[in-house]
Short mmCIF file of C-alpha atoms in Angstrom, two decimals:
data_model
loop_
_atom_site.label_atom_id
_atom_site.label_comp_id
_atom_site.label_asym_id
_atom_site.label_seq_id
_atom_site.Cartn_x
_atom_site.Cartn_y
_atom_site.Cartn_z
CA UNK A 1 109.05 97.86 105.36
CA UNK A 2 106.55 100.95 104.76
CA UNK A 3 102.81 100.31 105.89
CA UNK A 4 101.30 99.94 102.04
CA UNK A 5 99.05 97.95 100.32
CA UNK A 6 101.16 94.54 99.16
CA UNK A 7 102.87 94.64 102.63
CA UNK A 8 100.50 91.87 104.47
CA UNK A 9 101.01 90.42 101.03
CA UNK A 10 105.02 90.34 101.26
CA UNK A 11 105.17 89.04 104.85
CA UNK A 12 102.90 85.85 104.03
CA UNK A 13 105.35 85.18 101.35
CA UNK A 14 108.01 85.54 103.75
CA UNK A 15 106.40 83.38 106.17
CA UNK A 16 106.30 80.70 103.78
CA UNK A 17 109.86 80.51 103.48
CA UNK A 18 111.86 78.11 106.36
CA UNK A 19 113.65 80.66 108.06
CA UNK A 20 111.85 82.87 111.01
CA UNK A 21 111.69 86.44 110.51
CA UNK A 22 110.91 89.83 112.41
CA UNK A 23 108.87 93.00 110.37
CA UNK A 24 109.82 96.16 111.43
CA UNK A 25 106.83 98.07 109.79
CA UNK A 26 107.12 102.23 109.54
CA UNK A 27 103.69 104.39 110.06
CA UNK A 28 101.89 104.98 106.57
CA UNK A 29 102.01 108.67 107.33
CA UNK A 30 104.29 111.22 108.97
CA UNK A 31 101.33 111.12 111.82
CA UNK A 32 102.80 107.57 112.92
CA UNK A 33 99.50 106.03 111.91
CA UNK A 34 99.18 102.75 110.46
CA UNK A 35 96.06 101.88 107.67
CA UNK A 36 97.11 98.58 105.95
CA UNK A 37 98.87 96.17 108.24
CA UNK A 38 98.98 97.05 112.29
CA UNK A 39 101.67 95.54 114.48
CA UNK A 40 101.19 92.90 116.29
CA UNK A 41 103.83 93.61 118.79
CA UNK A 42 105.23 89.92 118.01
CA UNK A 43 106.97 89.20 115.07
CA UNK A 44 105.50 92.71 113.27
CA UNK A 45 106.60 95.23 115.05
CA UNK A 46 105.82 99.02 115.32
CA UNK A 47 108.94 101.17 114.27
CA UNK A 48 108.60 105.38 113.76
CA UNK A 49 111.89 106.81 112.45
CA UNK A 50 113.49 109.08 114.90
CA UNK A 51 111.91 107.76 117.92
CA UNK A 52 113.23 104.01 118.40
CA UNK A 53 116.13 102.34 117.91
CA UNK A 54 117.17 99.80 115.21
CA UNK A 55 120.13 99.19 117.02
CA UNK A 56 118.36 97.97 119.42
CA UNK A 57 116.59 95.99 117.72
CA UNK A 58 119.03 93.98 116.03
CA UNK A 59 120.88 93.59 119.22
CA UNK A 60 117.70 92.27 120.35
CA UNK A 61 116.90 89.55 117.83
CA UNK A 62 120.72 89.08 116.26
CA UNK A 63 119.46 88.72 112.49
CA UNK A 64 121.56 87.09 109.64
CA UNK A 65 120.46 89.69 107.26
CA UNK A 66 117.95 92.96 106.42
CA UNK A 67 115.94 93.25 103.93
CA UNK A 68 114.39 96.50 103.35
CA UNK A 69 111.44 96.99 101.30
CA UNK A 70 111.79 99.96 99.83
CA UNK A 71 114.40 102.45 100.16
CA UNK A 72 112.86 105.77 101.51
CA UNK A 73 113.96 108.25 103.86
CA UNK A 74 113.23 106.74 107.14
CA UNK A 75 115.21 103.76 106.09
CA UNK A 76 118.26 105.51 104.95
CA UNK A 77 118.54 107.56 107.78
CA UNK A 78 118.65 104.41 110.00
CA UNK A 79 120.84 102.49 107.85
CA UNK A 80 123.40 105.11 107.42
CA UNK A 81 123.58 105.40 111.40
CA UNK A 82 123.80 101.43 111.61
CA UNK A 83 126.54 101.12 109.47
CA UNK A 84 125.90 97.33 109.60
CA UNK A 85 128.09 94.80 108.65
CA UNK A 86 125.14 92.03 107.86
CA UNK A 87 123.96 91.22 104.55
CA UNK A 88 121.24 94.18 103.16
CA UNK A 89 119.21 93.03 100.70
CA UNK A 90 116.77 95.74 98.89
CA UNK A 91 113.62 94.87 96.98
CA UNK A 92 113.44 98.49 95.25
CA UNK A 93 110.75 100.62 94.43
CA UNK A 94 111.16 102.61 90.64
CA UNK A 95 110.50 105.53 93.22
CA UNK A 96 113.64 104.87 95.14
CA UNK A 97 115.81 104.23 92.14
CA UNK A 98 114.46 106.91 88.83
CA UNK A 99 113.64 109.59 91.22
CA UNK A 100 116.91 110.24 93.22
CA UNK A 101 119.37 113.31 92.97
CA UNK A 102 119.71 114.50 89.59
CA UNK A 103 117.82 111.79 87.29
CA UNK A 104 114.33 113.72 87.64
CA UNK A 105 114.90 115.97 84.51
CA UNK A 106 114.38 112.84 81.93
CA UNK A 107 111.20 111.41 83.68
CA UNK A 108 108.73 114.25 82.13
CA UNK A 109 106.97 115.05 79.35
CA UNK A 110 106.81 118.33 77.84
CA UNK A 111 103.60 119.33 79.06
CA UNK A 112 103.94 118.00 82.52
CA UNK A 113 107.05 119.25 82.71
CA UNK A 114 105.72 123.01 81.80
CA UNK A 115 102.82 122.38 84.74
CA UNK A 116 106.08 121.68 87.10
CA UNK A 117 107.80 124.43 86.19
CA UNK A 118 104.63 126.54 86.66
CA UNK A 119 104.03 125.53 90.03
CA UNK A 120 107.60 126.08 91.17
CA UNK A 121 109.54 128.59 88.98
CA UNK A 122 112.70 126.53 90.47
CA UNK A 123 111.77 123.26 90.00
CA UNK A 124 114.74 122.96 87.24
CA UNK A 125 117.08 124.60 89.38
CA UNK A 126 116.36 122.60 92.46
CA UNK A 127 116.65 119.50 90.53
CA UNK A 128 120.35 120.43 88.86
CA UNK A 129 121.13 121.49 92.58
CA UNK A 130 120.45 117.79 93.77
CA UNK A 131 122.90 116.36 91.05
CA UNK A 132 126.34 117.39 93.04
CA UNK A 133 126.84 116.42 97.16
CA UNK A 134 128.10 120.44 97.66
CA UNK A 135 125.14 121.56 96.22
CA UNK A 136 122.52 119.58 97.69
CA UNK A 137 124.34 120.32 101.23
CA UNK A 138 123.50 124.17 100.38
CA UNK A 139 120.02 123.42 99.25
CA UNK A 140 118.76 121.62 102.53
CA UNK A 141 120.83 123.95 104.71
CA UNK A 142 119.75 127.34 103.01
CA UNK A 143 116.31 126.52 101.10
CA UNK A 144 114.75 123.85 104.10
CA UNK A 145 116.64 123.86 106.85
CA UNK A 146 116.70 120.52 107.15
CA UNK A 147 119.01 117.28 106.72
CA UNK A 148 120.46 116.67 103.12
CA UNK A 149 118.13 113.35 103.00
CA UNK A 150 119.07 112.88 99.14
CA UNK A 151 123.18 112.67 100.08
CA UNK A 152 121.59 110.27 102.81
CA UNK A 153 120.01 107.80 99.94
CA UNK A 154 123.09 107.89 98.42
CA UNK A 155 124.96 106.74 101.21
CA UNK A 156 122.55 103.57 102.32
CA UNK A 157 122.40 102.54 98.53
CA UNK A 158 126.39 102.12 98.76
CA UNK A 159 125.50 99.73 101.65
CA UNK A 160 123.58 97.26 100.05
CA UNK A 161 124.99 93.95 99.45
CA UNK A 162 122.20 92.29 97.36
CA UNK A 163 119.51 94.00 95.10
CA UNK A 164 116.50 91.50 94.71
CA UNK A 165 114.38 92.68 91.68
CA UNK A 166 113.00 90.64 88.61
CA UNK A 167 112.67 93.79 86.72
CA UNK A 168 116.90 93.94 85.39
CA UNK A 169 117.10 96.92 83.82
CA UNK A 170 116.65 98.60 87.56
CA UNK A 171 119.49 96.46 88.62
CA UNK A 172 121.66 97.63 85.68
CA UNK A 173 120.70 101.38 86.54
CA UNK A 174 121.55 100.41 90.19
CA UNK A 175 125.07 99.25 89.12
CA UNK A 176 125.77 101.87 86.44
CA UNK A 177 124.62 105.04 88.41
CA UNK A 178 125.15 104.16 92.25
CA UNK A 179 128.71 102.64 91.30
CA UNK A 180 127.14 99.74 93.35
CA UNK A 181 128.66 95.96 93.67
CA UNK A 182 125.27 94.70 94.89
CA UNK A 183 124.55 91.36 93.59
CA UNK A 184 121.13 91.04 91.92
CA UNK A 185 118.65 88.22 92.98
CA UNK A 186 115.85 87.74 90.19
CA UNK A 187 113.12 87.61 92.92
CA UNK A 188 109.18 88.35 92.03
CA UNK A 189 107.86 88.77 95.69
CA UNK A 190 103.93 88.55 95.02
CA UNK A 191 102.24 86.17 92.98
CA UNK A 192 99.65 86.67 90.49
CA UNK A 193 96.92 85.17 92.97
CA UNK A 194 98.10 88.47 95.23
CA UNK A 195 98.46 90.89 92.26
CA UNK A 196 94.58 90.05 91.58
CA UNK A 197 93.42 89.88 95.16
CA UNK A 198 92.74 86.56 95.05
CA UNK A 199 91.32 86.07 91.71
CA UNK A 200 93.50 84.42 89.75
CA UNK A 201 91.11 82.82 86.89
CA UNK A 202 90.01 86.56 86.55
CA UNK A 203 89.99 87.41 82.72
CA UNK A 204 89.16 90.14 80.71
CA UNK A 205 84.95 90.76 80.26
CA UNK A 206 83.68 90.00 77.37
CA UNK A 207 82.94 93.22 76.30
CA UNK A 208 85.65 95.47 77.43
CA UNK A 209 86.16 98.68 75.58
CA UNK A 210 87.38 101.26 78.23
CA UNK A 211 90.82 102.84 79.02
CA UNK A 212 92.86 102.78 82.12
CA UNK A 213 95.51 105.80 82.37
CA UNK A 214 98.29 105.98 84.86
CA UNK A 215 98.58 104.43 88.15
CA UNK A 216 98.77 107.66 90.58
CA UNK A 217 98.35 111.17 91.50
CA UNK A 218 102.25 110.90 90.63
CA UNK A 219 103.54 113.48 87.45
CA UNK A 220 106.09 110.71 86.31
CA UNK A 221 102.36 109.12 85.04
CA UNK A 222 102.80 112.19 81.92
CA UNK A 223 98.75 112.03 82.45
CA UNK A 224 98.78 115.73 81.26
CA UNK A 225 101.00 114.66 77.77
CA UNK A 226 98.78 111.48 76.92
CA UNK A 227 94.97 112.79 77.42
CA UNK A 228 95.82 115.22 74.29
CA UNK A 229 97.23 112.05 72.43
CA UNK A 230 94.30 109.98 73.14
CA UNK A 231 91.19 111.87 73.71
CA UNK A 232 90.42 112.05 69.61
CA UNK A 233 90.32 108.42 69.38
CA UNK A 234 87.91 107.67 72.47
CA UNK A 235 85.02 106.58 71.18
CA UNK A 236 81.26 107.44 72.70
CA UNK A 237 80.86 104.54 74.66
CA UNK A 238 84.33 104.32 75.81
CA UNK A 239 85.50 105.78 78.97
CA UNK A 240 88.92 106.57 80.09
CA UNK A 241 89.68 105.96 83.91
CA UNK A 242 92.17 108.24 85.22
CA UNK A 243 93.66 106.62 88.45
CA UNK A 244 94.05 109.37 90.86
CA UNK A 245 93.92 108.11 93.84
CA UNK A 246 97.10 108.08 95.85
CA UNK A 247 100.34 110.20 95.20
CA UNK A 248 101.09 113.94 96.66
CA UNK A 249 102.33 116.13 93.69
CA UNK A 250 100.44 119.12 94.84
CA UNK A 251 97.44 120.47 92.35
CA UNK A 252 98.22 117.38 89.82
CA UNK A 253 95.17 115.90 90.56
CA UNK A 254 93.25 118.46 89.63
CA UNK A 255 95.17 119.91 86.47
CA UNK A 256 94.62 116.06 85.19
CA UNK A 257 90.75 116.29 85.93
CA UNK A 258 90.40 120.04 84.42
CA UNK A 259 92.48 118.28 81.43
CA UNK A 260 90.46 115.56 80.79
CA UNK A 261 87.36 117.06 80.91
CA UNK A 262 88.02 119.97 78.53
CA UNK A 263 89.32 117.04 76.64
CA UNK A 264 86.22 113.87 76.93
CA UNK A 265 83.62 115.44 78.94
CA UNK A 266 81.51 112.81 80.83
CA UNK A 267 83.88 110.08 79.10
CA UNK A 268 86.77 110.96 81.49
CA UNK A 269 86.37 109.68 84.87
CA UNK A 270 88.92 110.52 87.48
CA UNK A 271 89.26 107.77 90.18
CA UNK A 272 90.01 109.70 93.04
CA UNK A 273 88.90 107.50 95.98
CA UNK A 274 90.70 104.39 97.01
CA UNK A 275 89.12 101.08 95.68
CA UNK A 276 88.85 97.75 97.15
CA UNK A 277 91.31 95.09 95.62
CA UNK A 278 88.24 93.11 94.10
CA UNK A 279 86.72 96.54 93.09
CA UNK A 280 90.19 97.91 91.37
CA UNK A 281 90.33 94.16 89.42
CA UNK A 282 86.46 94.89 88.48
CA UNK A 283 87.71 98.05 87.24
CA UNK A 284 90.42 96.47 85.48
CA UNK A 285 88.28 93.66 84.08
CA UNK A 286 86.33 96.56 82.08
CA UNK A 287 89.39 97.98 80.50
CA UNK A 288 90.70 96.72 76.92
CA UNK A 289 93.68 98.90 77.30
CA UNK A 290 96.12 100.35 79.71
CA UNK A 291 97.79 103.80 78.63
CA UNK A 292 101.39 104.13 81.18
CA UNK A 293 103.57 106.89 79.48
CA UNK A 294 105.92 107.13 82.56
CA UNK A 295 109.48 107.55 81.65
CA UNK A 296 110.64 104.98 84.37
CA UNK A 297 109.83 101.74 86.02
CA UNK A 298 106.22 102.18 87.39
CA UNK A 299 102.88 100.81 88.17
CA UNK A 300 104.13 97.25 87.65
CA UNK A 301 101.36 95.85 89.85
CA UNK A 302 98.75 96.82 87.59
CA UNK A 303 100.68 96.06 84.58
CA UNK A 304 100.89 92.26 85.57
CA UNK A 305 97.29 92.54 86.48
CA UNK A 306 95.60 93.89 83.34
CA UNK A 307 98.37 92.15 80.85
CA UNK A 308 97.54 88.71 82.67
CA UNK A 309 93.72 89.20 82.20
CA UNK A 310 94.56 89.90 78.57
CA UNK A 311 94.28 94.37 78.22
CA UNK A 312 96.43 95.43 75.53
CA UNK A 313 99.10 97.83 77.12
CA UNK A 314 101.18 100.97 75.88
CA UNK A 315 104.19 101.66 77.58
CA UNK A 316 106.19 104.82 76.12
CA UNK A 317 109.47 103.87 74.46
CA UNK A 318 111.47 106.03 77.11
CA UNK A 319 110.40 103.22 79.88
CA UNK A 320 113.15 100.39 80.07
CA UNK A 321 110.05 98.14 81.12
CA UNK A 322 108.84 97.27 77.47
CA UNK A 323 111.70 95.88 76.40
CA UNK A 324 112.89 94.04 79.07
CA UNK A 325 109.05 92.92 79.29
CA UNK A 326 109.29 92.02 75.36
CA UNK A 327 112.99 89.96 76.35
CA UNK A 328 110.96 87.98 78.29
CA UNK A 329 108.38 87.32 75.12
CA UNK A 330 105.08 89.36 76.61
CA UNK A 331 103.48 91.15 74.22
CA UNK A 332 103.28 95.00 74.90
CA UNK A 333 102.82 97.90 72.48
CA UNK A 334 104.84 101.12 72.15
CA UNK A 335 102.59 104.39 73.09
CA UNK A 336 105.18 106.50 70.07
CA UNK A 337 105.48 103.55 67.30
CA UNK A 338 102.47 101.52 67.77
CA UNK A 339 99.47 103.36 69.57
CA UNK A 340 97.57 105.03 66.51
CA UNK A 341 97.94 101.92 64.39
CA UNK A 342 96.61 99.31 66.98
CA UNK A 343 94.33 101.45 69.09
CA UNK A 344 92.22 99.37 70.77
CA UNK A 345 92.54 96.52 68.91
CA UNK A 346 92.11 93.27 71.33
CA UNK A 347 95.06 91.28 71.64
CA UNK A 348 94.65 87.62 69.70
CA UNK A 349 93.57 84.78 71.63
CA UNK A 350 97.28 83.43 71.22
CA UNK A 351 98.91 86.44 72.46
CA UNK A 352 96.66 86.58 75.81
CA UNK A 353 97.34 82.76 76.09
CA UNK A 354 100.83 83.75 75.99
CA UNK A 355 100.92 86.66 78.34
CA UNK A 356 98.87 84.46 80.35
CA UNK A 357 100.99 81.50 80.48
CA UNK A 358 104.21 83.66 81.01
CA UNK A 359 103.39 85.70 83.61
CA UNK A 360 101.91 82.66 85.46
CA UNK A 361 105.32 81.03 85.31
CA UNK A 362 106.85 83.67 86.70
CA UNK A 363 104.40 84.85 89.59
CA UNK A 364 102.65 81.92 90.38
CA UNK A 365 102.81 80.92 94.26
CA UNK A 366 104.51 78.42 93.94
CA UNK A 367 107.39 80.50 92.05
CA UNK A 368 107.33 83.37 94.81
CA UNK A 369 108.21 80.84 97.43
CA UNK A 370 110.80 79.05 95.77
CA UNK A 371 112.60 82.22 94.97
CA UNK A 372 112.11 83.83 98.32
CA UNK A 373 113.53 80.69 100.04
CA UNK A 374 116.72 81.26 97.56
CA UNK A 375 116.82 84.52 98.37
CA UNK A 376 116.79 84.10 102.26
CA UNK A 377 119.22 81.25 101.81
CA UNK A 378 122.18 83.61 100.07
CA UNK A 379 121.77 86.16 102.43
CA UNK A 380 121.88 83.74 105.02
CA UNK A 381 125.28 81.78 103.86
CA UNK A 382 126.85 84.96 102.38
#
């Protein structure tokens, strides 16, 4: 697994489960350093991509299955030099699966789109390039000089034997577009307790009235498209919190700030620095609404969060998300059909009970274990 912020999270649940298990954790950063969870040289162990051996490793401790956390480069590279013949299980990222070779064109909105395209006059071209093996082969060879890491993904995805993901409409998209014949394992892997860093009687204050936008310095968040949509409706003492803080799409950051200032003034207010769990759930706690118009499956976390403490939520039509959240009966709002007529109307009592009660079903501890045993019992007896 990467070295991020729910991974000392995701190895207590796995701990909890009967079964004994070995973390191979990858740096945070291309640097090989570690900031969330350091090894322990035990049962977490150090692992930097290029450097040492997985085979090795398995040979070492003989595992029933893998589970990777993530699917990014470091990963696939390893996995398509294993060529193992154990179970691998993958708890995806929407990164790993909307964001791949030739599905980046329907992920934008028109104005972030246009910044793309002004920051890299072939950013269309390099992404139609990435849709076809021959081509990508002549755009890392010619353009980087460097491995065709995309062909790479491709390869490790056809390797997995079991995709674990509560969120089905990835699955689908991992069987329809990967040709895969990965079995999927409804599995949440962090329970609400986690998802509010320990605070799980948290709710909504009392008077909330501000506006959370996005999740990251990431332009799938269509932060540039949305400020537009919502800045004439911000009222004086609202503010709209524009979280900033992680991602690398180079000058987003501060296109979004330069927008939302032209746009609110004093009322937009870029978060820009990392928070504390209990300060990002204080943060949270102040917001009646959540504004995600990403195109794909994103910023889950947060979702959870703010729909269990009872924020009303848009989520743009073009994310598979609010349906398969409505399926499930918790109440969401479209950012095209329903945004201007609800605004930031509070959710009734009955529909935050609701969201409440269903997400606590789902992610409560005791849920996350019992699925995570199930999960490690397949894999075990496949």
């Amino acid at each position: 697994m990467p070295d991020e912020k729910f991974s000392r999270h995701l190895m207590d649940n796995f701990n909890q489960t009967p079964e004994r298990h070995v973390f191979l954790l990858f740096p945070y950063n291309y640097s090989g350093e570690y900031r969330f969870v350091f090894p322990d040289h035990t049962t977490i162990l150090p692992f930097h991509p290029g450097k040492d051996n997985m085979e090795r490793v398995l040979s070492k401790f003989n595992p029933s299955a893998i589970i990777l956390h993530s699917m990014n480069p470091g990963f696939a590279r390893e996995l398509t030099q294993l060529k193992p013949t154990l179970p691998v299980c993958l708890i995806p990222w929407g990164y790993d699966l909307y964001e791949r070779a030739g599905m980046s064109f329907s992920l934008y909105a028109p104005g972030t789109l246009q910044f793309l395209k002004q920051r890299d006059p072939l950013f269309i071209l390099k992404r139609w390039c990435k849709k076809y093996r021959l081509f990508r082969f002549i755009y890392y060879q010619l353009l980087h000089r460097n491995e065709d890491i995309d062909s790479k993904m491709y390869d490790s995805f056809r390797m997995i034997t079991h995709l674990a993901t509560w969120i089905r409409p990835d699955f689908i998209l991992f069987q329809s577009h990967f040709h895969s014949k990965a079995i999927h394992l409804d599995v949440p892997f962090i329970s609400i307790e986690q998802y509010l860093y320990g605070d799980d009687q948290a709710v909504l204050n009392h008077d909330a009235r501000h506006v959370l936008l996005g999740n990251s310095n990431s332009a799938t968040s269509n932060m540039l498209d949305a400020i537009p949509i919502i800045a004439p409706f911000i009222e004086e003492s609202q503010n709209v919190f524009a979280t900033l803080s992680y991602g690398e799409q180079p000058g987003h950051r501060e296109e979004v700030i330069k927008t939302g200032k032209s746009k609110l003034e004093d009322r937009f207010i870029p978060v820009v620095d990392f928070l504390s769990g209990k300060d990002f759930i204080t943060l949270l706690k102040s917001c009646i609404a959540g504004v995600f118009m990403h195109y794909r499956q994103q910023a889950m976390g947060t979702m959870i969060a703010m729909l269990y403490l009872g924020s009303r939520i848009y989520l743009s039509e073009k994310n598979p998300i609010l349906s398969s959240l409505r399926d499930s009966g918790i109440k969401n709002s479209s950012f095209e059909h329903d945004y201007q007529n609800t605004l930031w109307t509070p959710l009734s009592l009955t529909e935050k009970n609701q969201n409440r009660s269903l997400i606590d079903k789902k992610f409560n501890s005791s849920a996350v274990n019992e699925q995570l045993s199930h999960l490690i019992n397949t894999l075990c007896n496949h």
